[in-house]
Coordinates of C-alpha atoms in Angstrom, one line a residue:
Chain J
X42 CA 0.0 0.0 0.0
X43 CA 2.7 2.4 1.1
X44 CA 4.8 1.8 -2.0
X45 CA 1.7 2.1 -4.1
X46 CA 0.8 5.4 -2.6
X47 CA 4.2 6.8 -3.3
X48 CA 3.7 5.9 -7.0
X49 CA 0.7 8.1 -6.9
X50 CA 3.1 11.1 -6.5
X51 CA 5.4 10.6 -9.4
X52 CA 8.6 12.7 -9.6
X53 CA 7.8 13.7 -13.2
X54 CA 5.2 16.1 -11.8
X55 CA 8.1 18.2 -10.7
X56 CA 9.6 18.4 -14.2
X57 CA 7.9 21.5 -15.5
X58 CA 8.7 23.3 -12.3
X59 CA 12.4 22.2 -12.3
X60 CA 12.7 23.2 -16.0
X61 CA 11.3 26.7 -15.5
X62 CA 12.6 27.5 -12.0
X63 CA 15.9 25.8 -12.7
X64 CA 16.6 27.3 -16.1
X65 CA 15.4 30.8 -15.4
X66 CA 16.4 31.3 -11.8
X67 CA 18.8 28.7 -10.5
X68 CA 21.2 28.4 -13.5
X69 CA 21.7 32.1 -13.9
X70 CA 22.3 32.5 -10.2
X71 CA 24.9 29.8 -10.3
X72 CA 26.5 31.3 -13.4
X73 CA 26.7 34.7 -11.8
X74 CA 29.2 33.3 -9.3
X75 CA 31.5 32.4 -12.2
X76 CA 31.0 35.5 -14.3
X77 CA 31.6 37.8 -11.4
X78 CA 35.3 36.9 -11.6
X79 CA 35.6 37.8 -15.2
X80 CA 35.9 40.7 -17.6
X81 CA 32.8 39.9 -19.6
X82 CA 31.4 41.2 -23.0
X83 CA 28.7 38.6 -23.3
X84 CA 30.5 37.1 -26.3
X85 CA 33.9 36.8 -24.7
X86 CA 35.2 36.6 -21.2
X87 CA 38.5 36.8 -19.4
X88 CA 39.2 35.5 -15.9
X89 CA 40.3 38.4 -13.7
X90 CA 40.0 37.0 -10.2
X91 CA 38.8 39.2 -7.4
X92 CA 39.3 42.5 -9.4
X93 CA 35.6 43.3 -9.7
X94 CA 35.0 42.8 -6.0
X95 CA 38.1 44.9 -5.1
X96 CA 36.8 47.7 -7.4
X97 CA 33.4 47.5 -5.7
X98 CA 34.9 48.1 -2.3
X99 CA 37.4 50.7 -3.4
X100 CA 35.3 53.1 -5.5
X101 CA 33.3 55.4 -3.3
X102 CA 30.5 55.6 -5.8
X103 CA 30.1 51.8 -5.6
X104 CA 30.8 51.3 -1.9
X105 CA 28.2 53.8 -0.9
X106 CA 25.6 51.3 -2.1
X107 CA 26.2 49.1 0.9
X108 CA 25.6 51.9 3.4
X109 CA 22.6 53.2 1.5
X110 CA 21.0 49.8 1.1
X111 CA 21.3 49.1 4.8
X112 CA 20.0 52.5 5.9
X113 CA 17.1 52.2 3.4
X114 CA 16.2 48.6 4.4
X115 CA 16.2 49.3 8.2
X116 CA 14.5 52.7 8.0
X117 CA 11.6 51.3 5.9
X118 CA 11.4 48.2 8.0
X119 CA 11.2 50.3 11.2
X120 CA 8.7 52.6 9.8
X121 CA 6.5 49.8 8.5
X122 CA 6.6 47.9 11.9
X123 CA 5.8 51.0 14.0
X124 CA 3.2 52.6 11.8
X125 CA 1.7 49.3 10.7
X126 CA 1.3 48.2 14.4
X127 CA -0.2 51.6 15.4
X128 CA -2.6 51.5 12.4
X129 CA -3.6 47.9 13.1
X130 CA -4.3 48.7 16.8
X131 CA -6.4 51.7 15.7
X132 CA -8.2 49.8 13.0
X133 CA -9.1 46.8 15.2
X134 CA -10.6 49.1 17.9
X135 CA -14.3 49.9 18.1
X136 CA -14.3 52.7 15.5
X137 CA -16.8 53.0 12.7
X138 CA -15.6 53.3 9.1
X139 CA -12.8 50.8 9.8
X140 CA -13.4 48.8 6.7
X141 CA -13.2 51.9 4.6
X142 CA -10.1 53.1 6.4
X143 CA -8.5 49.6 6.0
X144 CA -9.1 49.8 2.2
X145 CA -7.7 53.3 2.0
X146 CA -4.5 52.3 3.8
X147 CA -4.1 49.1 1.8
X148 CA -4.8 50.4 -1.7
X149 CA -1.4 51.9 -2.4
X150 CA 0.2 48.5 -2.1
X151 CA -1.5 47.5 -5.4
X152 CA -0.3 50.5 -7.3
X153 CA 2.8 50.5 -9.6
X154 CA 5.9 51.5 -7.8
X155 CA 7.0 53.6 -10.7
X156 CA 3.7 55.5 -10.8
X157 CA 4.0 56.1 -7.0
X158 CA 7.6 57.2 -7.4
X159 CA 6.7 59.8 -10.1
X160 CA 3.8 61.1 -8.2
X161 CA 5.8 61.6 -5.0
X162 CA 8.8 63.1 -6.7
X163 CA 6.3 65.7 -8.2
X164 CA 4.8 66.3 -4.8
X165 CA 8.3 66.7 -3.2
X166 CA 9.3 69.5 -5.6
X167 CA 11.2 72.0 -3.4
X168 CA 9.3 75.2 -4.4
X169 CA 6.1 74.2 -6.2
X170 CA 5.5 70.8 -4.6
X171 CA 2.3 70.0 -2.7
X172 CA 4.1 68.9 0.4
X173 CA 6.1 72.1 0.9
X174 CA 3.1 74.2 0.0
X175 CA 1.1 72.5 2.8
X176 CA 4.0 72.8 5.2
X177 CA 4.3 76.5 4.5
X178 CA 0.6 77.0 5.5
X179 CA 1.6 76.0 9.0
X180 CA 4.7 78.1 8.9
X181 CA 7.3 75.5 8.1
X182 CA 9.8 75.9 5.3
X183 CA 10.0 72.4 3.8
X184 CA 13.4 71.1 2.8
X185 CA 14.4 70.2 -0.7
X186 CA 13.3 66.6 -0.3
X187 CA 15.0 64.9 -3.2
X188 CA 17.7 67.5 -4.0
X189 CA 19.4 67.6 -0.6
X190 CA 21.9 64.6 -0.5
X191 CA 21.5 64.4 3.3
X192 CA 17.8 63.6 3.3
X193 CA 17.1 62.4 -0.3
X194 CA 17.5 58.7 0.8
X195 CA 15.1 59.3 3.7
X196 CA 12.5 60.9 1.4
X197 CA 12.6 57.9 -0.9
X198 CA 12.3 55.7 2.2
X199 CA 9.2 57.7 3.4
X200 CA 7.6 57.1 0.0
X201 CA 8.3 53.4 0.3
X202 CA 6.7 53.4 3.8
X203 CA 3.7 55.2 2.4
X204 CA 3.3 52.5 -0.3
X205 CA 4.1 49.5 1.9
X206 CA 2.5 50.2 5.3
X207 CA -0.8 48.8 4.1
X208 CA 0.6 45.3 3.8
X209 CA 2.2 45.6 7.2
X210 CA -1.1 46.8 8.7
X211 CA -3.1 44.0 7.1
X212 CA -0.6 41.4 8.5
X213 CA -0.7 43.0 11.9
X214 CA -4.6 43.1 11.8
X215 CA -4.6 39.4 11.1
X216 CA -2.2 38.8 14.1
X217 CA -4.2 41.0 16.5
X218 CA -7.5 39.3 15.5
X219 CA -6.0 36.0 16.5
X220 CA -5.4 37.2 20.1
X221 CA -8.1 35.7 22.3
X222 CA -10.3 38.5 23.8
X223 CA -10.4 36.9 27.2
X224 CA -6.9 38.1 27.9
X225 CA -8.1 41.7 27.5
X226 CA -11.1 41.0 29.7
X227 CA -9.0 39.5 32.4
X228 CA -6.7 42.5 32.4
X229 CA -9.7 44.8 32.5
X230 CA -11.1 43.0 35.6
X231 CA -7.7 43.4 37.3
X232 CA -7.9 47.1 36.6
X233 CA -5.2 47.3 33.9
X234 CA -4.9 50.3 31.7
X235 CA -5.0 50.5 27.9
X236 CA -1.3 51.0 27.8
X237 CA -0.7 47.9 29.9
X238 CA -3.0 46.0 27.6
X239 CA -0.9 47.0 24.7
X240 CA 2.4 46.4 26.4
X241 CA 1.7 43.1 28.1
X242 CA -0.8 41.5 25.7
X243 CA -0.9 43.0 22.3
X244 CA 2.9 43.5 21.8
X245 CA 4.1 40.0 22.8
X246 CA 1.2 38.1 21.2
X247 CA 1.6 39.9 17.9
X248 CA 5.1 38.5 17.6
X249 CA 4.4 36.1 14.7
X250 CA 2.9 38.9 12.7
X251 CA 5.7 41.2 13.6
X252 CA 8.3 38.7 12.4
X253 CA 6.6 38.3 9.1
X254 CA 6.5 42.1 8.6
X255 CA 10.2 42.4 9.6
X256 CA 11.3 39.7 7.2
X257 CA 9.1 40.9 4.3
X258 CA 10.1 44.5 4.8
X259 CA 13.8 43.8 5.1
X260 CA 14.0 41.6 2.0
X261 CA 11.9 44.1 0.0
X262 CA 14.1 47.0 1.2
X263 CA 17.4 45.3 0.4
X264 CA 16.2 44.5 -3.1
X265 CA 14.6 47.9 -3.9
X266 CA 15.3 49.3 -7.3
X267 CA 12.3 50.7 -9.1
X268 CA 11.4 53.3 -6.5
X269 CA 14.8 54.8 -6.4
X270 CA 15.0 54.7 -10.2
X271 CA 11.7 56.6 -10.6
X272 CA 12.4 59.2 -7.9
X273 CA 16.0 60.1 -8.0
X274 CA 17.9 57.8 -10.4
X275 CA 20.4 57.4 -7.6
X276 CA 21.2 61.1 -7.2
X277 CA 22.0 63.7 -6.2
X278 CA 25.5 62.5 -6.5
X279 CA 25.3 58.9 -5.4
X280 CA 23.4 59.7 -2.3
X281 CA 20.4 57.4 -3.1
X282 CA 22.2 54.7 -5.0
X283 CA 21.2 51.3 -3.7
X284 CA 23.0 48.1 -4.6
X285 CA 20.3 47.2 -7.1
X286 CA 20.5 50.5 -8.9
X287 CA 24.3 50.2 -9.0
X288 CA 23.9 46.8 -10.7
X289 CA 21.7 48.5 -13.3
X290 CA 24.0 51.4 -13.9
X291 CA 27.0 49.0 -14.4
X292 CA 24.9 46.9 -16.7
X293 CA 23.7 49.9 -18.7
X294 CA 27.3 51.1 -19.0
X295 CA 28.3 47.7 -20.4
X296 CA 30.4 46.6 -17.5
X297 CA 28.8 43.1 -17.4
X298 CA 31.3 41.5 -15.2
X299 CA 31.2 44.3 -12.6
X300 CA 27.4 44.4 -12.7
X301 CA 27.3 40.6 -12.1
X302 CA 29.8 41.0 -9.2
X303 CA 27.4 43.6 -7.8
X304 CA 24.6 41.1 -8.2
X305 CA 26.6 38.5 -6.3
X306 CA 27.3 41.0 -3.5
X307 CA 23.6 41.9 -3.3
X308 CA 22.9 38.2 -3.1
X309 CA 25.4 37.7 -0.3
X310 CA 24.2 40.9 1.4
X311 CA 20.6 39.7 1.5
X312 CA 21.7 36.3 2.8
X313 CA 23.9 37.8 5.4
X314 CA 21.2 40.2 6.7
X315 CA 18.1 38.1 6.2
X316 CA 19.1 34.6 7.2
X317 CA 20.5 35.3 10.7
X318 CA 17.4 37.4 11.5
X319 CA 15.2 34.7 10.0
X320 CA 17.0 32.1 12.3
X321 CA 16.9 34.4 15.3
X322 CA 13.2 35.2 14.9
X323 CA 12.3 31.5 14.4
X324 CA 14.1 30.5 17.6
X325 CA 12.4 33.2 19.6
X326 CA 9.0 32.1 18.3
X327 CA 9.5 28.6 19.6
X328 CA 10.3 30.0 23.0
X329 CA 6.9 31.7 23.3
Chain L
X392 CA -34.8 53.5 55.8
X393 CA -32.3 56.3 55.7
X394 CA -29.5 53.8 54.9
X395 CA -31.7 52.6 52.1
X396 CA -32.1 56.0 50.7
X397 CA -28.4 56.6 50.9
X398 CA -27.7 53.5 49.0
X399 CA -30.2 54.4 46.3
X400 CA -28.6 57.7 46.1
X401 CA -25.2 56.1 45.8
X402 CA -26.5 53.8 43.1
X403 CA -27.9 56.8 41.3
X404 CA -24.7 58.6 41.6
X405 CA -22.8 55.5 40.3
X406 CA -25.2 55.2 37.4
X407 CA -24.8 58.8 36.6
X408 CA -21.0 58.5 36.7
X409 CA -21.2 55.5 34.4
X410 CA -23.3 57.3 31.9
X411 CA -20.9 60.3 32.1
X412 CA -18.0 58.0 31.6
X413 CA -19.6 56.3 28.7
X414 CA -20.4 59.7 27.2
X415 CA -16.8 60.7 27.7
X416 CA -15.5 57.6 26.1
X417 CA -17.9 57.9 23.2
X418 CA -17.0 61.5 22.7
X419 CA -13.3 60.4 22.8
X420 CA -14.1 57.7 20.3
X421 CA -15.8 60.3 18.0
X422 CA -12.7 62.5 18.2
X423 CA -10.5 59.6 17.4
X424 CA -12.6 58.5 14.5
X425 CA -12.7 62.0 13.0
X426 CA -9.0 62.3 13.5
X427 CA -8.4 58.9 11.9
X428 CA -10.4 59.8 8.8
X429 CA -8.8 63.2 8.5
X430 CA -5.3 61.7 8.8
X431 CA -6.1 59.0 6.3
X432 CA -7.5 61.6 3.9
X433 CA -4.4 63.8 4.2
X434 CA -1.9 61.0 3.8
X435 CA -3.6 58.8 1.4
X436 CA -6.2 61.0 -0.2
X437 CA -4.1 63.9 -1.2
X438 CA -1.7 62.0 -3.6
X439 CA -4.8 60.5 -5.3
X440 CA -6.5 63.8 -5.6
X441 CA -3.3 65.3 -6.9
X442 CA -2.9 62.8 -9.7
X443 CA -6.6 63.0 -10.6
X444 CA -6.9 66.8 -10.7
X445 CA -3.6 67.3 -12.6
X446 CA -4.6 64.7 -15.2
X447 CA -7.4 67.1 -16.2
X448 CA -5.2 70.2 -16.6
X449 CA -3.4 71.5 -19.7
X450 CA 0.3 71.3 -20.0
X451 CA 1.0 74.7 -18.3
X452 CA -1.5 74.1 -15.5
X453 CA -0.2 70.7 -14.6
X454 CA 3.4 71.8 -14.6
X455 CA 2.6 74.0 -11.6
X456 CA 2.2 70.8 -9.6
X457 CA -0.5 72.2 -7.3
X458 CA -3.8 71.0 -6.0
X459 CA -5.9 73.9 -7.4
X460 CA -8.9 73.2 -9.7
X461 CA -8.0 73.2 -13.4
X462 CA -8.6 76.6 -15.1
X463 CA -8.6 75.0 -18.5
X464 CA -10.5 71.8 -17.9
X465 CA -9.3 69.0 -20.3
X466 CA -11.7 66.3 -19.4
X467 CA -10.9 63.7 -22.0
X468 CA -8.3 65.4 -24.1
X469 CA -5.3 64.3 -22.1
X470 CA -6.5 60.7 -22.0
X471 CA -7.1 60.7 -25.7
X472 CA -3.7 62.0 -26.3
X473 CA -2.1 59.4 -24.1
X474 CA -3.9 56.6 -25.8
X475 CA -3.1 57.8 -29.3
X476 CA 0.6 58.8 -28.7
X477 CA 3.2 57.1 -30.9
X478 CA 0.7 55.0 -32.8
X479 CA -1.1 53.9 -29.7
X480 CA 2.0 52.7 -27.7
X481 CA -0.1 52.7 -24.5
X482 CA -2.8 50.5 -25.9
X483 CA -0.1 48.2 -27.2
X484 CA 1.4 48.2 -23.8
X485 CA -1.9 47.3 -22.2
X486 CA -2.1 44.4 -24.7
X487 CA 1.4 43.2 -24.0
X488 CA 1.0 43.4 -20.2
X489 CA -2.3 41.5 -20.4
X490 CA -0.8 38.7 -22.5
X491 CA 2.3 38.4 -20.2
X492 CA 0.2 38.5 -17.0
X493 CA -2.4 36.0 -18.1
X494 CA 0.1 33.5 -19.6
X495 CA 2.6 33.8 -16.7
X496 CA -0.2 33.2 -14.3
X497 CA -1.4 30.1 -16.1
X498 CA 2.1 28.7 -16.1
X499 CA 2.7 29.5 -12.4
X500 CA -0.6 27.8 -11.4
X501 CA 0.2 24.7 -13.4
X502 CA 3.8 24.2 -12.4
X503 CA 3.4 25.3 -8.8
X504 CA 0.4 23.2 -8.0
X505 CA 1.9 20.1 -9.6
X506 CA 5.2 20.5 -7.9
X507 CA 3.6 21.3 -4.5
X508 CA 1.4 18.1 -4.7
X509 CA 4.5 15.9 -5.0
X510 CA 6.6 18.0 -2.5
X511 CA 3.9 17.9 0.2
X512 CA 3.0 14.3 -0.3
X513 CA 6.4 12.5 -0.7
X514 CA 7.8 12.0 2.7
X515 CA 10.8 14.3 3.5
X516 CA 10.9 15.9 0.1
X517 CA 9.5 19.2 1.3
X518 CA 12.2 19.5 3.9
X519 CA 14.9 18.7 1.4
X520 CA 13.7 21.2 -1.1
X521 CA 12.7 23.9 1.3
X522 CA 16.0 25.9 1.1
X523 CA 16.1 25.7 -2.7
X524 CA 12.7 27.2 -2.9
X525 CA 13.4 29.8 -0.1
X526 CA 16.4 31.3 -1.9
X527 CA 14.0 32.1 -4.8
X528 CA 12.0 34.1 -2.3
X529 CA 15.0 36.1 -0.9
X530 CA 17.6 36.4 -3.6
X531 CA 17.3 38.9 -6.4
X532 CA 17.6 37.4 -9.9
X533 CA 21.1 37.8 -11.5
X534 CA 20.6 40.1 -14.4
X535 CA 23.4 39.7 -16.9
X536 CA 23.7 35.9 -16.8
X537 CA 19.9 35.7 -17.3
X538 CA 20.1 37.9 -20.4
X539 CA 23.0 35.9 -21.7
X540 CA 21.1 32.7 -21.2
X541 CA 18.0 34.1 -22.8
X542 CA 20.0 35.3 -25.8
X543 CA 21.6 31.8 -26.1
X544 CA 18.2 30.2 -26.2
X545 CA 16.8 32.8 -28.6
X546 CA 14.3 33.9 -26.0
X547 CA 15.6 37.4 -25.3
X548 CA 12.9 40.1 -26.0
X549 CA 10.3 37.5 -26.8
X550 CA 7.0 36.7 -25.1
X551 CA 7.9 33.0 -24.3
X552 CA 11.1 34.3 -22.7
X553 CA 9.5 36.9 -20.4
X554 CA 6.6 34.6 -19.6
X555 CA 8.9 31.8 -18.6
X556 CA 11.0 34.2 -16.6
X557 CA 8.1 35.7 -14.7
X558 CA 6.9 32.2 -14.0
X559 CA 10.4 31.2 -12.7
X560 CA 10.7 34.2 -10.5
X561 CA 7.3 33.8 -9.0
X562 CA 7.6 30.1 -8.5
X563 CA 8.9 30.1 -4.9
X564 CA 6.1 32.2 -3.5
X565 CA 3.2 30.3 -5.1
X566 CA 4.8 26.9 -4.5
X567 CA 5.1 27.6 -0.8
X568 CA 1.5 28.6 -0.6
X569 CA 0.4 25.5 -2.5
X570 CA 2.6 23.2 -0.5
X571 CA 1.2 24.5 2.8
X572 CA -2.3 24.0 1.5
X573 CA -1.8 20.5 0.1
X574 CA -0.7 19.5 3.6
X575 CA -4.1 20.3 5.0
X576 CA -5.9 18.0 2.5
X577 CA -6.3 14.6 4.2
X578 CA -4.3 11.8 2.6
X579 CA -7.3 9.4 3.0
X580 CA -8.7 11.2 0.0
X581 CA -5.8 10.0 -2.1
X582 CA -6.2 6.4 -0.8
X583 CA -9.9 6.5 -1.6
X584 CA -9.1 7.7 -5.1
X585 CA -6.5 4.9 -5.5
X586 CA -9.2 2.4 -4.5
X587 CA -11.5 3.7 -7.1
X588 CA -8.8 3.1 -9.7
X589 CA -7.5 6.6 -10.2
X590 CA -4.0 7.1 -11.7
X591 CA -1.7 9.9 -10.6
X592 CA -3.0 12.2 -13.4
X593 CA -6.7 11.7 -12.5
X594 CA -5.9 11.9 -8.8
X595 CA -4.2 15.3 -9.2
X596 CA -6.3 17.0 -11.9
X597 CA -9.7 15.6 -10.9
X598 CA -9.5 15.3 -7.1
X599 CA -6.7 17.5 -5.7
X600 CA -6.6 20.5 -8.1
X601 CA -10.2 21.4 -7.7
X602 CA -9.7 21.4 -3.9
X603 CA -6.9 23.9 -4.3
X604 CA -9.2 26.6 -5.4
X605 CA -8.7 29.0 -2.4
X606 CA -5.0 29.1 -2.9
X607 CA -5.3 29.3 -6.7
X608 CA -7.5 32.4 -6.3
X609 CA -5.0 33.9 -3.9
X610 CA -2.1 33.3 -6.3
X611 CA -4.2 34.7 -9.2
X612 CA -4.8 38.0 -7.3
X613 CA -1.4 38.5 -5.8
X614 CA 0.8 37.3 -8.7
X615 CA -1.3 39.2 -11.3
X616 CA -0.7 42.4 -9.4
X617 CA 3.0 41.8 -9.1
X618 CA 3.5 40.8 -12.7
X619 CA 1.3 43.6 -14.0
X620 CA 3.3 46.1 -11.9
X621 CA 6.6 44.6 -12.7
X622 CA 9.0 47.2 -13.9
X623 CA 12.5 45.8 -13.2
X624 CA 12.2 42.6 -15.1
X625 CA 10.6 44.2 -18.1
X626 CA 13.3 46.8 -18.2
X627 CA 16.0 44.2 -18.3
X628 CA 14.6 41.3 -20.1
X629 CA 11.9 42.7 -22.4
X630 CA 13.3 45.9 -23.8
X631 CA 12.4 47.6 -27.1
X632 CA 9.6 49.9 -28.4
X633 CA 7.5 47.0 -29.7
X634 CA 7.7 45.3 -26.3
X635 CA 6.4 48.2 -24.2
X636 CA 4.6 47.2 -21.1
X637 CA 2.4 49.5 -19.1
X638 CA 4.9 50.4 -16.4
X639 CA 7.4 51.5 -19.1
X640 CA 4.9 53.7 -20.8
X641 CA 5.4 56.2 -18.0
X642 CA 8.9 56.8 -19.4
X643 CA 7.3 58.4 -22.5
X644 CA 6.3 61.5 -20.6
X645 CA 9.6 62.3 -18.8
X646 CA 11.6 63.0 -21.9
X647 CA 14.5 65.3 -22.5
X648 CA 12.3 68.3 -23.1
X649 CA 11.0 68.2 -19.5
X650 CA 8.2 66.2 -18.0
X651 CA 4.8 66.5 -19.5
X652 CA 3.0 66.2 -16.2
X653 CA -0.6 66.4 -17.6
X654 CA 0.0 63.3 -19.7
X655 CA 2.1 61.5 -17.1
X656 CA -0.7 61.8 -14.5
X657 CA -3.3 60.7 -17.1
X658 CA -1.2 57.7 -17.8
X659 CA -0.6 57.0 -14.1
X660 CA -4.4 56.9 -13.7
X661 CA -5.0 54.8 -16.7
X662 CA -2.5 52.1 -15.7
X663 CA -4.0 52.1 -12.1
X664 CA -7.4 51.1 -13.4
X665 CA -6.8 47.3 -13.6
X666 CA -5.5 47.1 -10.0
X667 CA -8.4 49.3 -9.0
X668 CA -11.0 46.9 -10.6
X669 CA -9.2 43.9 -9.1
X670 CA -9.3 45.7 -5.7
X671 CA -13.0 46.5 -5.9
X672 CA -14.0 42.9 -6.7
X673 CA -11.4 41.0 -4.6
X674 CA -10.8 43.4 -1.7
X675 CA -11.5 40.7 0.9
X676 CA -9.8 38.0 -1.1
X677 CA -6.6 40.1 -1.4
X678 CA -6.5 40.8 2.3
X679 CA -7.2 37.2 3.2
X680 CA -4.6 35.9 0.8
X681 CA -2.0 38.5 1.9
X682 CA -2.4 37.4 5.5
X683 CA -2.7 33.7 4.9
X684 CA 0.3 33.7 2.6
X685 CA 2.4 36.0 4.7
X686 CA 1.8 34.6 8.2
X687 CA 2.2 31.0 7.2
X688 CA 4.6 31.2 4.3

């Protein structure tokens, strides 16, 4: 019977998946390790060892990608966790219109990143832009959001938070709904405050949802390309260049080996940041 | 007697206090609600209003980038211009995006459900393959080797190429969703089917696949949005004027002669219509799928 049953799940059902996933994702990924050590023109290649990687770490315009990518990934992650949790708590409370509000908050997640990028870069125009016009009404002189190299990266990160906070909120809402209400009732009987309820019940018990948000936001943040491309193109200077946009620039300039090395570095970077956090979070979750 | 009176008085007072407290809290609730709606309208409403109102202005009006009502109201002109620009490149882009989205989705559904069926049922296979599938979820695709490979196979800049590629890049996510769901279908069902003389094909396509409908609809909604909105892969692997997809049409209006904001915003609105329709009809489905997929996957 058992052997019979296994025959019911033949390995050849895996063949289409292996063909497509293998050919179009796994093989190029494996190849990228080889070509990152070469001077490559697509038709011809020459093995040059670690030169591409050395160049990546030596040239300031390339090296800045690491710092920017980290700043961007952690800023957007933090923003999405804090705002998402706050919104979720608000949207699971006893307010009316919460279905409408949930929809409003979630909708940007469905829009094209490029369209959102163009819209926000227009709204962030230093003199004419809507954001600074509104700020001037309340007496604040808004900064040059995308033109000032010190804050341009944060302006892009804010836009990313605006677009992505809806997903975080929805995940948090699902997590909060799963918390049994009798915990809150018990705390109320014991005379606990709303703050205590949040601190001792909501926060620890929304951990699984929070872990999901953290992982999704981090991986998304580390890989971001299109938002930066639409909003600043990496500028001013190289102040908003992320690893993914550097990979594109090197590719567009015809430095295929260097671009591939950037790809490998991005690959390793994601693995280095995401896997330990993934492991750490999973261990903590078991403890609960 | 007097004690009684006092106690009633106390009760009355307590009741009064409770009513007061309830009033206070409901007033606080009202303030909170109003505040919530106002904040949501400011942060989420203004960008939408901004795009909408500027897509109705003329060139000069839109370039002011403000929220004022259009002086020269161009209700449909801008949209007509966007749709007829460069021999209807936007319409062609809509066509291309639809073809790519529909065919990639079909491929994803077939390959992922079949693979998940075997992965979830064969003992130990899921654990062994887990990391191979997970890297597809985390690691960005390597650009130049993929282009080189596509060129070698004669698939660069072709529909079969981009469709297979999108399917390959979305495999991990859909496969994990399907694998988790197949695990919840009792194995007894397979045994019963075997008793009735089902072969593997009939078992999968006639018994299991119809039961996977909830995941399939989640995958349809989530992956279609992702593929439709995909910019990066189209930029790299599907370049060329004939191959325009909706996201790349936005490029047309940010040329060297300055941005034509009135047309740009009209195009932004046009390409947002399909997600909007999907959202209106599948709002609940999207949210359920999002949470189910994210929390478990």
